[in-house]
Short mmCIF file of C-alpha atoms in Angstrom, two decimals:
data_model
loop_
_atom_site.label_atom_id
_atom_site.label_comp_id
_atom_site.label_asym_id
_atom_site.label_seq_id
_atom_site.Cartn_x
_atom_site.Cartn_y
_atom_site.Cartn_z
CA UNK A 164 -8.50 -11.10 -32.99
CA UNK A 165 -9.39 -8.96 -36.10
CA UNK A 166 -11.76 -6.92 -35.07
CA UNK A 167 -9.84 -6.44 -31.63
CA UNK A 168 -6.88 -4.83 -33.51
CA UNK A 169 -9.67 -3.04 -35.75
CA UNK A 170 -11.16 -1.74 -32.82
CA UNK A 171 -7.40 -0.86 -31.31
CA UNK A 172 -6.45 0.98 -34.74
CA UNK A 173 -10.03 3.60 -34.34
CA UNK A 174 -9.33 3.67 -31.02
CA UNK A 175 -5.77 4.81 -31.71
CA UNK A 176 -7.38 7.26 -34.56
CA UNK A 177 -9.54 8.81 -32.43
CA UNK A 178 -7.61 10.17 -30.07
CA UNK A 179 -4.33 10.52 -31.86
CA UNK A 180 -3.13 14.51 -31.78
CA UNK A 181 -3.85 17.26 -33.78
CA UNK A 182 -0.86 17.74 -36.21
CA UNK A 183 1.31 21.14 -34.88
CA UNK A 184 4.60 22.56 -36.54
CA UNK A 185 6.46 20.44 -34.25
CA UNK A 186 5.61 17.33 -36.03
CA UNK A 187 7.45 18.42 -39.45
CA UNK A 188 10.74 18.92 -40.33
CA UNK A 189 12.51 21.34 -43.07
CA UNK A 190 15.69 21.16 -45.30
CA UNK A 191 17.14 24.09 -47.12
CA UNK A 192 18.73 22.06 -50.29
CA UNK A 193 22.36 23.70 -51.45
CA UNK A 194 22.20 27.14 -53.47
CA UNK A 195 21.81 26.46 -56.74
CA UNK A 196 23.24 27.74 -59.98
CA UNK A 197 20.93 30.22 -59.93
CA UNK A 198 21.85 31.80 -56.78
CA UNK A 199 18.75 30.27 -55.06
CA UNK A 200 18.03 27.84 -52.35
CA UNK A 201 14.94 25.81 -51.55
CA UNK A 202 13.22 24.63 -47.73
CA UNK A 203 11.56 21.94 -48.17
CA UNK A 204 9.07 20.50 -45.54
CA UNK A 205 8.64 16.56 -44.72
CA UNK A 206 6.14 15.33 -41.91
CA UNK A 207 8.58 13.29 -38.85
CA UNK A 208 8.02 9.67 -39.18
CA UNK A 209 6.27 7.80 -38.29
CA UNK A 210 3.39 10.35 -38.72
CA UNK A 211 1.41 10.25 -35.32
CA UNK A 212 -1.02 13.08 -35.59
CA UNK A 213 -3.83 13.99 -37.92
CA UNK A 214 -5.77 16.84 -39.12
CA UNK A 215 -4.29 20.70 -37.48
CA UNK A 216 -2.24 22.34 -39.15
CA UNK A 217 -1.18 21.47 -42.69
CA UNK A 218 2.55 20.70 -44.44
CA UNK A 219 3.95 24.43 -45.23
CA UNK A 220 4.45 24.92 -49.28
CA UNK A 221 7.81 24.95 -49.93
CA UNK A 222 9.88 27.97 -49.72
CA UNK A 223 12.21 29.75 -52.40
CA UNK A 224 15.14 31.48 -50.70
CA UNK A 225 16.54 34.51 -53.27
CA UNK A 226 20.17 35.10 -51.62
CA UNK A 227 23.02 32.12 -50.93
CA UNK A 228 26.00 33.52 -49.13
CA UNK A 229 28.26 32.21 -51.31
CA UNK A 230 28.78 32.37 -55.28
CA UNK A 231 28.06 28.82 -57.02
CA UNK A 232 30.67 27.98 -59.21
CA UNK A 233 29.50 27.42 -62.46
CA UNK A 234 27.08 30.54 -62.05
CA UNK A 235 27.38 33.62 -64.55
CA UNK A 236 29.10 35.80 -61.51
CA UNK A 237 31.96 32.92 -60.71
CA UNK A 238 32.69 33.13 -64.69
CA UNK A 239 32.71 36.86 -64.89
CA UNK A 240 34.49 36.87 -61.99
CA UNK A 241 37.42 33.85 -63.08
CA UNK A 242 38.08 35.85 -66.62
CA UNK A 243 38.51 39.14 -64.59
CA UNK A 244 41.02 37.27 -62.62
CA UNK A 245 42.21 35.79 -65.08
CA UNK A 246 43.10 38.84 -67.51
CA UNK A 247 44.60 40.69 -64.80
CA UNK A 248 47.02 37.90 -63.75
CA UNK A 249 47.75 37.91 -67.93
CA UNK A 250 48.31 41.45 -67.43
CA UNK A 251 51.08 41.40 -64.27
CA UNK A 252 52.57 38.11 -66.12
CA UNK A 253 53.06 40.52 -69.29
CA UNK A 254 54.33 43.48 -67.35
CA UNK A 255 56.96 40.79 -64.92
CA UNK A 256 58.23 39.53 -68.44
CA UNK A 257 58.68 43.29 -70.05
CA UNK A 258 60.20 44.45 -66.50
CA UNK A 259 62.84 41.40 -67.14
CA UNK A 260 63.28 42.21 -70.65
CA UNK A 261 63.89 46.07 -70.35
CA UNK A 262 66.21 45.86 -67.03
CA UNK A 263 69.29 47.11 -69.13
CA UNK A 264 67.72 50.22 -69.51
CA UNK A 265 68.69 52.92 -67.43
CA UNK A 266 65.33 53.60 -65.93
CA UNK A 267 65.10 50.52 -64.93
CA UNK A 268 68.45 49.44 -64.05
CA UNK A 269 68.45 52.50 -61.68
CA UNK A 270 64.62 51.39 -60.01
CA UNK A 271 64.97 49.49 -56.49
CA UNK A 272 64.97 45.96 -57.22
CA UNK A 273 63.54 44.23 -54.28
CA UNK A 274 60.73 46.99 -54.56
CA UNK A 275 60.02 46.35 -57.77
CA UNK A 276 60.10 42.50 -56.79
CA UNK A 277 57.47 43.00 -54.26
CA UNK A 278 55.15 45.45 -56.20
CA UNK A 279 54.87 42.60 -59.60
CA UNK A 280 54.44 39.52 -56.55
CA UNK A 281 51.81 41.69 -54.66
CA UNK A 282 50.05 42.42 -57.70
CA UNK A 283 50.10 38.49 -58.29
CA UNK A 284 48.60 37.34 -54.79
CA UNK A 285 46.29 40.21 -54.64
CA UNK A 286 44.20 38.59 -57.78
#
């Protein structure tokens, strides 16, 4: 019975397939903090082919389309934001402070209003 399944397995051997870019498959991993992304390449399983064409390298992928937090840009970009909402939180508080003034007393409220809460939802 040994050598029958022996003889079954070179059998099998023999005339399994040449190995084609349909039996592999690829992931692309998640961008990294370095703004890059990798494709990876894995043979299907089980593995039913031999010799043809060989397991592509893996692949490095320059560009995510979205910024990694954690990555120099998404901290550049949060202090930005953050200074500028410091700066229309300042200039709400000195607009509240001053409104006795004639200048300001005389300005259209609900204008005003609307240009210090736009400022605040455009950041």
């Amino acid at each position: 019975t040994q050598s029958i399944e022996r003889a079954c397995e070179l059998i099998n051997w023999i005339f399994e397939p040449q190995c084609t870019s349909s039996d592999w498959n690829f992931t692309v991993s998640d961008c990294g903090v370095d703004g890059r992304r990798v494709v990876s390449f894995a043979w299907r399983q089980p593995k039913e082919c031999r010799g043809g064409e060989e397991l592509p390298a893996d692949v490095m992928i320059n560009e995510c389309p979205y910024v990694v937090w954690g990555s120099t840009q998404a901290v550049g970009l949060s202090v930005v934001v953050g200074v500028l909402l410091f700066l229309v939180f300042v200039m709400s508080v000195v607009f509240i402070k001053l409104r006795d003034i004639p200048i300001v007393r005389l300005a259209n409220v609900p204008l005003s209003l609307c240009v210090f809460v736009g400022a605040m939802f455009t950041y």
